[in-house]
């Protein structure tokens, strides 16, 4: 299957700093990537849909000025958590959609995730 | 609002037995159906996709889709302790974002 990488895998930062997380599709081009957040023992929560060359679409309740998304190329999307606070500590996971060409048969592949701890 | 329902479990199955995981969805127009496995502390991993009615087999895994009943299932034969994980059902329509269920936690008992 297709491979998606994330960097860094783990980050610890002080409150008030900004953290950038990179998501790359390694062996396919992804015009659409997704950013999720997951708290311990809870379900995946979609934060936003990242579209190459256009603005991201944020889910209801997600602050777009706090979670900046840039889809700079067909293989790279970045999520920047600005002025991070302890309540932003979570597991952030990206996924990339591989286009198959058939109607409704695109597949999402997940990156390994980034564990963010804000002190 | 599109919904995907799964029994949260935990579902306990003896080693070597068949584990059966079920999922129902609300949008009758859904076109794509996926099963992801998520180990504790890790990200989801795609294990099966299915797009048409019937069964699709891949090794020990079989996905079953019944669009009339809006039901998709995953069977795991010869269950192993390494199959213990949370299994996420996801449903999609066209190029829209996937809708995920909350997952079923499966435990294989040695």
Short mmCIF file of C-alpha atoms in Angstrom, two decimals:
data_model
loop_
_atom_site.label_atom_id
_atom_site.label_comp_id
_atom_site.label_asym_id
_atom_site.label_seq_id
_atom_site.Cartn_x
_atom_site.Cartn_y
_atom_site.Cartn_z
CA UNK A 1 0.00 0.00 0.00
CA UNK A 2 0.87 3.67 -0.26
CA UNK A 3 3.16 5.22 2.34
CA UNK A 4 2.58 8.41 4.29
CA UNK A 5 5.20 9.83 6.63
CA UNK A 6 4.97 12.37 9.41
CA UNK A 7 7.64 14.40 11.11
CA UNK A 8 8.34 14.72 13.95
CA UNK A 9 6.97 11.61 15.60
CA UNK A 10 7.10 13.19 19.01
CA UNK A 11 7.52 16.75 20.20
CA UNK A 12 7.60 18.38 23.59
CA UNK A 13 7.36 22.14 23.76
CA UNK A 14 6.72 24.94 26.20
CA UNK A 15 3.40 26.69 26.43
CA UNK A 16 3.16 29.60 24.01
CA UNK A 17 5.45 28.22 21.35
CA UNK A 18 4.42 27.11 17.85
CA UNK A 19 4.93 23.62 16.52
CA UNK A 20 4.99 22.55 12.87
CA UNK A 21 4.13 19.00 11.82
CA UNK A 22 4.86 17.75 8.32
CA UNK A 23 2.90 15.12 6.41
CA UNK A 24 4.31 13.63 3.23
CA UNK A 25 2.96 11.12 0.74
CA UNK A 26 6.08 9.21 -0.27
CA UNK A 27 5.04 7.22 -3.32
CA UNK A 28 1.96 8.97 -4.64
CA UNK A 29 0.63 12.45 -5.19
CA UNK A 30 -2.12 13.62 -2.90
CA UNK A 31 -4.22 16.61 -3.82
CA UNK A 32 -6.14 16.07 -0.61
CA UNK A 33 -4.79 15.35 2.84
CA UNK A 34 -6.58 15.28 6.15
CA UNK A 35 -5.56 16.21 9.68
CA UNK A 36 -6.99 14.38 12.68
CA UNK A 37 -6.55 14.64 16.41
CA UNK A 38 -7.03 11.84 18.87
CA UNK A 39 -7.10 12.05 22.65
CA UNK A 40 -6.34 8.95 24.75
CA UNK A 41 -9.02 6.28 24.48
CA UNK A 42 -11.15 8.49 22.25
CA UNK A 43 -12.13 8.36 18.60
CA UNK A 44 -10.42 10.07 15.71
CA UNK A 45 -11.56 13.64 15.29
CA UNK A 46 -11.21 15.23 11.88
CA UNK A 47 -9.80 18.72 12.22
CA UNK A 48 -9.51 19.85 8.62
CA UNK A 49 -9.22 18.86 5.00
CA UNK A 50 -6.09 20.14 3.28
CA UNK A 51 -6.30 20.83 -0.44
CA UNK A 52 -3.26 21.45 -2.61
CA UNK A 53 -3.23 24.97 -3.93
CA UNK A 54 -6.22 26.18 -1.95
CA UNK A 55 -7.30 26.97 1.57
CA UNK A 56 -8.00 24.20 4.02
CA UNK A 57 -11.54 23.37 5.04
CA UNK A 58 -11.89 23.27 8.81
CA UNK A 59 -14.42 21.25 10.77
CA UNK A 60 -16.84 23.03 13.02
CA UNK A 61 -15.25 24.11 16.27
CA UNK A 62 -11.66 23.96 15.02
CA UNK A 63 -9.88 27.33 15.19
CA UNK A 64 -8.30 28.00 11.82
CA UNK A 65 -6.06 30.72 13.24
CA UNK A 66 -4.67 28.34 15.82
CA UNK A 67 -4.21 25.34 13.55
CA UNK A 68 -2.60 26.64 10.37
CA UNK A 69 -2.58 24.27 7.43
CA UNK A 70 -0.49 24.68 4.29
CA UNK A 71 -0.64 22.21 1.41
CA UNK A 72 2.40 23.44 -0.44
CA UNK A 73 2.77 20.64 -2.95
CA UNK A 74 1.17 17.41 -4.10
CA UNK A 75 3.21 15.48 -1.55
CA UNK A 76 3.42 17.79 1.45
CA UNK A 77 0.97 19.27 3.92
CA UNK A 78 1.93 20.99 7.15
CA UNK A 79 -0.01 21.66 10.33
CA UNK A 80 1.24 24.42 12.60
CA UNK A 81 -0.14 24.59 16.11
CA UNK A 82 0.32 28.23 17.06
CA UNK A 83 0.76 29.41 20.64
CA UNK A 84 0.36 25.89 21.90
CA UNK A 85 -1.12 25.28 25.35
CA UNK A 86 -1.30 22.15 27.49
CA UNK A 87 -4.85 21.43 26.28
CA UNK A 88 -3.43 21.09 22.75
CA UNK A 89 -1.45 18.05 23.89
CA UNK A 90 -2.71 15.19 21.77
CA UNK A 91 -1.91 12.67 19.04
CA UNK A 92 -2.06 14.38 15.65
CA UNK A 93 -2.47 12.13 12.64
CA UNK A 94 -2.50 13.02 8.98
CA UNK A 95 -3.84 11.00 6.10
CA UNK A 96 -3.47 11.34 2.37
CA UNK A 97 -5.97 10.36 -0.26
CA UNK A 98 -4.68 8.30 -3.15
CA UNK A 99 -6.77 8.82 -6.26
CA UNK A 100 -7.55 5.57 -8.02
CA UNK A 101 -9.34 6.90 -11.05
CA UNK A 102 -12.50 4.95 -10.41
CA UNK A 103 -15.64 6.62 -9.12
CA UNK A 104 -15.69 6.56 -5.35
CA UNK A 105 -12.70 4.25 -4.99
CA UNK A 106 -10.10 6.65 -3.62
CA UNK A 107 -8.28 5.36 -0.55
CA UNK A 108 -6.98 7.19 2.52
CA UNK A 109 -3.67 6.16 4.03
CA UNK A 110 -2.59 7.38 7.43
CA UNK A 111 0.74 8.68 8.59
CA UNK A 112 2.26 7.29 11.80
CA UNK A 113 1.15 10.28 13.88
CA UNK A 114 2.82 12.96 15.95
CA UNK A 115 2.51 12.98 19.70
CA UNK A 116 2.51 16.56 20.97
CA UNK A 117 3.09 17.37 24.61
CA UNK A 118 2.82 21.00 25.68
CA UNK A 119 4.29 21.76 29.10
CA UNK B 1 -25.80 13.86 8.95
CA UNK B 2 -23.92 10.78 7.84
CA UNK B 3 -23.41 8.25 10.59
CA UNK B 4 -21.41 5.08 10.98
CA UNK B 5 -22.24 2.84 13.90
CA UNK B 6 -20.05 0.21 15.50
CA UNK B 7 -20.34 -1.73 18.72
CA UNK B 8 -17.59 -0.30 20.92
CA UNK B 9 -16.91 -3.65 22.55
CA UNK B 10 -14.74 -4.92 24.00
CA UNK B 11 -15.18 -8.03 21.92
CA UNK B 12 -13.29 -11.00 23.31
CA UNK B 13 -12.53 -13.96 21.05
CA UNK B 14 -10.47 -17.09 21.80
CA UNK B 15 -7.29 -17.57 19.84
CA UNK B 16 -7.93 -19.55 16.67
CA UNK B 17 -11.62 -18.63 16.49
CA UNK B 18 -13.36 -16.31 14.04
CA UNK B 19 -13.78 -12.69 15.06
CA UNK B 20 -16.77 -10.92 13.54
CA UNK B 21 -16.92 -7.13 13.50
CA UNK B 22 -19.97 -5.25 12.33
CA UNK B 23 -20.74 -1.77 11.06
CA UNK B 24 -23.89 -0.02 9.84
CA UNK B 25 -24.09 3.26 8.00
CA UNK B 26 -26.83 5.78 7.39
CA UNK B 27 -26.10 7.18 3.91
CA UNK B 28 -27.59 4.84 1.33
CA UNK B 29 -25.52 6.51 -1.41
CA UNK B 30 -22.20 5.53 0.17
CA UNK B 31 -19.77 4.08 -2.34
CA UNK B 32 -16.62 3.03 -0.54
CA UNK B 33 -16.09 1.07 2.64
CA UNK B 34 -12.92 0.52 4.60
CA UNK B 35 -11.68 -1.31 7.64
CA UNK B 36 -8.72 0.13 9.52
CA UNK B 37 -6.87 -1.46 12.41
CA UNK B 38 -5.46 0.74 15.15
CA UNK B 39 -3.13 -0.56 17.81
CA UNK B 40 -2.97 1.36 21.07
CA UNK B 41 -0.83 4.47 20.67
CA UNK B 42 -0.47 4.01 16.92
CA UNK B 43 -2.20 5.44 13.86
CA UNK B 44 -4.82 3.55 11.85
CA UNK B 45 -3.64 1.06 9.25
CA UNK B 46 -5.76 0.11 6.24
CA UNK B 47 -6.52 -3.60 6.15
CA UNK B 48 -9.47 -3.93 3.78
CA UNK B 49 -11.46 -1.93 1.25
CA UNK B 50 -14.67 -3.00 -0.45
CA UNK B 51 -16.83 -1.24 -3.01
CA UNK B 52 -19.44 -3.73 -4.25
CA UNK B 53 -21.88 -6.10 -2.63
CA UNK B 54 -20.60 -9.48 -1.56
CA UNK B 55 -17.43 -10.78 0.01
CA UNK B 56 -13.83 -9.79 -0.47
CA UNK B 57 -11.09 -11.97 0.96
CA UNK B 58 -7.49 -11.11 1.75
CA UNK B 59 -5.60 -13.71 3.71
CA UNK B 60 -7.31 -14.25 7.04
CA UNK B 61 -9.56 -11.23 6.52
CA UNK B 62 -12.92 -11.16 4.75
CA UNK B 63 -14.97 -8.03 4.27
CA UNK B 64 -18.67 -8.39 3.57
CA UNK B 65 -20.86 -5.64 2.14
CA UNK B 66 -24.64 -5.54 1.91
CA UNK B 67 -25.74 -2.20 0.53
CA UNK B 68 -29.44 -3.03 0.77
CA UNK B 69 -29.09 -3.51 4.52
CA UNK B 70 -26.46 -0.73 4.81
CA UNK B 71 -24.19 -3.14 6.59
CA UNK B 72 -20.51 -3.97 6.30
CA UNK B 73 -18.62 -6.55 8.32
CA UNK B 74 -15.12 -7.84 8.82
CA UNK B 75 -14.33 -11.45 9.61
CA UNK B 76 -10.95 -12.46 10.96
CA UNK B 77 -10.27 -16.18 10.72
CA UNK B 78 -7.81 -18.04 12.92
CA UNK B 79 -7.60 -15.05 15.27
CA UNK B 80 -4.17 -14.36 16.72
CA UNK B 81 -3.20 -12.33 19.80
CA UNK B 82 -1.59 -9.84 17.38
CA UNK B 83 -5.08 -9.12 16.03
CA UNK B 84 -5.98 -7.48 19.33
CA UNK B 85 -6.61 -3.85 18.41
CA UNK B 86 -9.37 -1.36 17.73
CA UNK B 87 -11.01 -1.79 14.35
CA UNK B 88 -12.41 1.30 12.64
CA UNK B 89 -15.08 1.15 9.98
CA UNK B 90 -15.04 4.04 7.49
CA UNK B 91 -17.54 4.92 4.79
CA UNK B 92 -17.13 7.31 1.88
CA UNK B 93 -19.04 8.89 -0.95
CA UNK B 94 -17.23 10.04 -4.06
CA UNK B 95 -14.35 12.32 -3.16
CA UNK B 96 -15.86 13.46 0.11
CA UNK B 97 -14.14 12.93 3.42
CA UNK B 98 -14.59 9.55 5.06
CA UNK B 99 -16.98 9.10 7.94
CA UNK B 100 -15.50 6.92 10.66
CA UNK B 101 -17.20 4.82 13.27
CA UNK B 102 -15.98 5.04 16.85
CA UNK B 103 -14.29 1.65 16.57
CA UNK B 104 -14.65 -1.80 18.10
CA UNK B 105 -12.01 -2.94 20.55
CA UNK B 106 -11.09 -6.56 19.87
CA UNK B 107 -9.19 -8.74 22.32
CA UNK B 108 -7.93 -12.18 21.32
CA UNK B 109 -7.60 -14.44 24.33
CA UNK B 110 -4.69 -16.92 24.17
#
